[in-house]
Amino acid sequence: MKLKYTPMIEQYLKIKKDYADCLVFFRLGDFYEMFFDDAIVASKELEIALTARDGGADERIPMCGVPHHAVMPYIEKLINKGYKVAIAEQVSEPGKGLVDRKVVKLITPGMVIDDGILDTKNNNFIGSIAQERLFFSLSYADVSTGEFYLIEDLRRDELVKEISKLELKELVLTKDLEYIEKEFDFPILVSKHQNFLENHDLINNLLPLGKKSAGILLSYLSKIEANLIAGFDQIKINKKQEFLHLDNNSIKALELVGSRNKQDHSLFKVLDKNQTAMGSRKLKTLIQAPLTDKTEIMKRHDFVEVFYNNRIARTALIDALKGVYDLKRIASRIASLNTTPKDLAQLRHSLSKVPLIVDALKMFADSNVNQYYKKLNLHEDLFMLLAEAIVDNPPLVIKEGGIFKQNYHEELDKLKQAAKSGKNWIKEFEEKERERTGIKNLKVGYNRVFGYYIEITKGNIHLVKEEFGYTRRQTLVNSERFINEELKMQEEIILTAKDRSLELEYQLFLELRKTVSKSGKSLQILADQIAYIDVIQALAEVALKNNYIKPELKDDRELFIANARHPMVEHFNPDPFIENDVSIIDGGILLITGPNMSGKSTYMRMVAIIIIMAQMGSFVPASTAKLPIFDAIFTRIGAQDDLTRGQSTFMVEMLETNEALRYATAKSLLVFDEIGRGTATYDGMALAQGIIEYVHEKIRSAMLFSTHYHEITQLETALRRLKNIHVSAVLDQGKLVFLYKVKEGPTDKSYGINVAALAKLPKPLINRSQIILDHFEVDKKKDLELTIFNYAHLEEDNPITVTFNEAAINKIKELDLDSLTPIEALLILKEIQEDLK
């Protein structure tokens, strides 16, 4: 039997049926309410009270709500957790009967345009895919910036890695591609959509596979909000061969755009001296997609060099850029007719800075820079229009007035003056009535239902006389509300003027918005140009501050870096960084040995990061850098067990190694950190040697390979392009001291027991381990009796008194050493050291 609900709940259920996959925010007066399962989910996710109300059926309906004036933080929280939100507003004036409501806005994780929800320094991508036989196309867009990209001819494994790397917030799948979901081991909202936009200027010239994925995405976006796709100017095809290949594992292992700890110690953090949000996003894109075209890379280096060499001009440029808002996102909202009055005020302010940017660029007196600034469109007419139209601090909403300056529109000025005069009349009327009636706390008020009224408290009701001409309009708990003929007549004049003023102002804003939208595409181009200028000045600023140098790009495959430094360790660690040289011949392999914590991983990461910096167009931390162009960097550094997929650390290690060996070329760089440590010693040693030989003979790519298997250092005599190096350490009065200096040849000791002593393992254990090691080194075939009773004679004459710091011990116990980066390990070690002082 169908339950009978109240008309309002029936209205809610009808809306919910059309938006079944969304949390429906249902406007009730000053609150957005959620009901039934939506209320249960929202109360849990938002940590707000779950209540219930009568809905006409036998059981009370679950309900929760949030204030309408503070709704955005709640929506942001839900969007970040992967939910869709449908906002159902009251679209008719309150009065007799049920208020009309309809969904006026749909917000999904991949379709956010509100600055209050968006991360200023990150893109917010939504994507879709299409398949033809064994290959896929991936289309992805940021509706907040108007960017739309396409990657074609991806293998299935490449597709999944690209989706992970882009950190798509939402993926649109057709029914035939739902199977791809099982490949995702990362959080992503999947939306189902079957339609395909077949004819649109953006896609008509694309190849069939790319056209299909782009058409699916455009169809989905236009279904949600028709104007959204007007914000896209073009679809940029990203060709894989134009960029240095970096998979998500490498981006994370090298800490390029984020760190695994709460403190951001990434390369992006070091380089981000941008003055604009769009500049920061552009920088992040460049870091993750370094170039492979030597000419284009050198153009960026030359641009950075010009900015580097003229501090006065760069300072003027920085000052001008500081006043530019997020023009990229504003331009996108303008093109899609989602502009607010505040957007137009920010656009006006940003445009006022463009002439200052041009003046600063002229100060560089460089021909290439001159060509660049000449392309900047000042939008002078648009600036003048906005300067004449919009008040200094306009509201966010467009239906409550207060948008336009005086003298912008004659009729609007007259209506505003009439409404203003009416307000003055109300004040004078209130004073006059107080005098006439002798009721000193008499007030004149207004609400939308009853209009203007005279309010008198219950304590003064006895003072109301018939001769006053008051007619009772409303009775409240503590007061009575009245009207008289004089107030009623003036009410019509005031409200008519006010209503006409608001309606006219709204229509004028729509006209202005439409006029400004004609400049939407050119504003997006301007935003891109300013973002690029901002990135270049940021790279120049960092280079000067951190003593970076312009790298030299070579046509051969030999690499040489003198006095190289790790940019993040140098920046975030207060201790001086020990510089090291790096030399790799064509197809060369550096086999790196040394104790744990000596800096092997830091050295390898440093080389990879310097290459990435050079190919993205940045200067690099070194005194000399002569570098070939690489087509890919593959890393195998640390791992955590993938328990959700039943994969151990060793299995993950082998899978990632196989990925590198399958796709690396002679122009790639491989960075392998202690391959084989997750299995038996001889298995690991055999695998390590086999990998080295395979890379040397078959792939011939450059490789950095660290190991604790000292036996394989003998490969130097057999493999012509392999070179042994080690990170040095010394024993000083029995204590291990790390020198962090890389020297030629293999290390003669691993110092594992000394590292264990640094970790404060029990003294008897350390002594016993040293004896066992001595036996192994004298005669590896001799069997040792490994029994606990052998510890007895190792005890010191006096019992060892050990004082434990429980907090420090617990902190060490909780560490996942496989996943820690050297930077994280050093910082954690420093924290523990401070705790123990």
PDB file of N, CA and C in Angstrom, residues 331 334-335 516-524:
ATOM      1  N   ALA A 331      37.026  34.067 -16.462  1.00  0.00           N
ATOM      2  CA  ALA A 331      36.752  34.065 -17.905  1.00  0.00           C
ATOM      3  C   ALA A 331      35.876  32.887 -18.301  1.00  0.00           C
ATOM      4  N   ILE A 334      32.396  33.666 -17.280  1.00  0.00           N
ATOM      5  CA  ILE A 334      31.855  34.679 -18.193  1.00  0.00           C
ATOM      6  C   ILE A 334      31.382  34.027 -19.489  1.00  0.00           C
ATOM      7  N   ALA A 335      32.204  33.142 -20.045  1.00  0.00           N
ATOM      8  CA  ALA A 335      31.860  32.494 -21.311  1.00  0.00           C
ATOM      9  C   ALA A 335      30.626  31.616 -21.184  1.00  0.00           C
ATOM     10  N   VAL A 516      29.556  41.159 -21.918  1.00  0.00           N
ATOM     11  CA  VAL A 516      30.898  40.768 -21.473  1.00  0.00           C
ATOM     12  C   VAL A 516      31.253  39.373 -21.985  1.00  0.00           C
ATOM     13  N   SER A 517      30.257  38.490 -22.106  1.00  0.00           N
ATOM     14  CA  SER A 517      30.521  37.111 -22.538  1.00  0.00           C
ATOM     15  C   SER A 517      31.112  37.052 -23.944  1.00  0.00           C
ATOM     16  N   LYS A 518      30.875  38.091 -24.743  1.00  0.00           N
ATOM     17  CA  LYS A 518      31.461  38.134 -26.087  1.00  0.00           C
ATOM     18  C   LYS A 518      32.985  38.198 -26.027  1.00  0.00           C
ATOM     19  N   SER A 519      33.514  38.629 -24.890  1.00  0.00           N
ATOM     20  CA  SER A 519      34.968  38.690 -24.700  1.00  0.00           C
ATOM     21  C   SER A 519      35.497  37.468 -23.955  1.00  0.00           C
ATOM     22  N   GLY A 520      34.624  36.494 -23.701  1.00  0.00           N
ATOM     23  CA  GLY A 520      35.019  35.337 -22.895  1.00  0.00           C
ATOM     24  C   GLY A 520      36.225  34.604 -23.434  1.00  0.00           C
ATOM     25  N   LYS A 521      36.238  34.322 -24.732  1.00  0.00           N
ATOM     26  CA  LYS A 521      37.340  33.564 -25.338  1.00  0.00           C
ATOM     27  C   LYS A 521      38.648  34.351 -25.286  1.00  0.00           C
ATOM     28  N   SER A 522      38.583  35.653 -25.625  1.00  0.00           N
ATOM     29  CA  SER A 522      39.809  36.463 -25.605  1.00  0.00           C
ATOM     30  C   SER A 522      40.322  36.645 -24.181  1.00  0.00           C
ATOM     31  N   LEU A 523      39.417  36.658 -23.202  1.00  0.00           N
ATOM     32  CA  LEU A 523      39.843  36.741 -21.803  1.00  0.00           C
ATOM     33  C   LEU A 523      40.537  35.453 -21.364  1.00  0.00           C
ATOM     34  N   GLN A 524      40.074  34.310 -21.876  1.00  0.00           N
ATOM     35  CA  GLN A 524      40.744  33.049 -21.558  1.00  0.00           C
ATOM     36  C   GLN A 524      42.154  33.023 -22.128  1.00  0.00           C
TER      37      GLN A 524
END
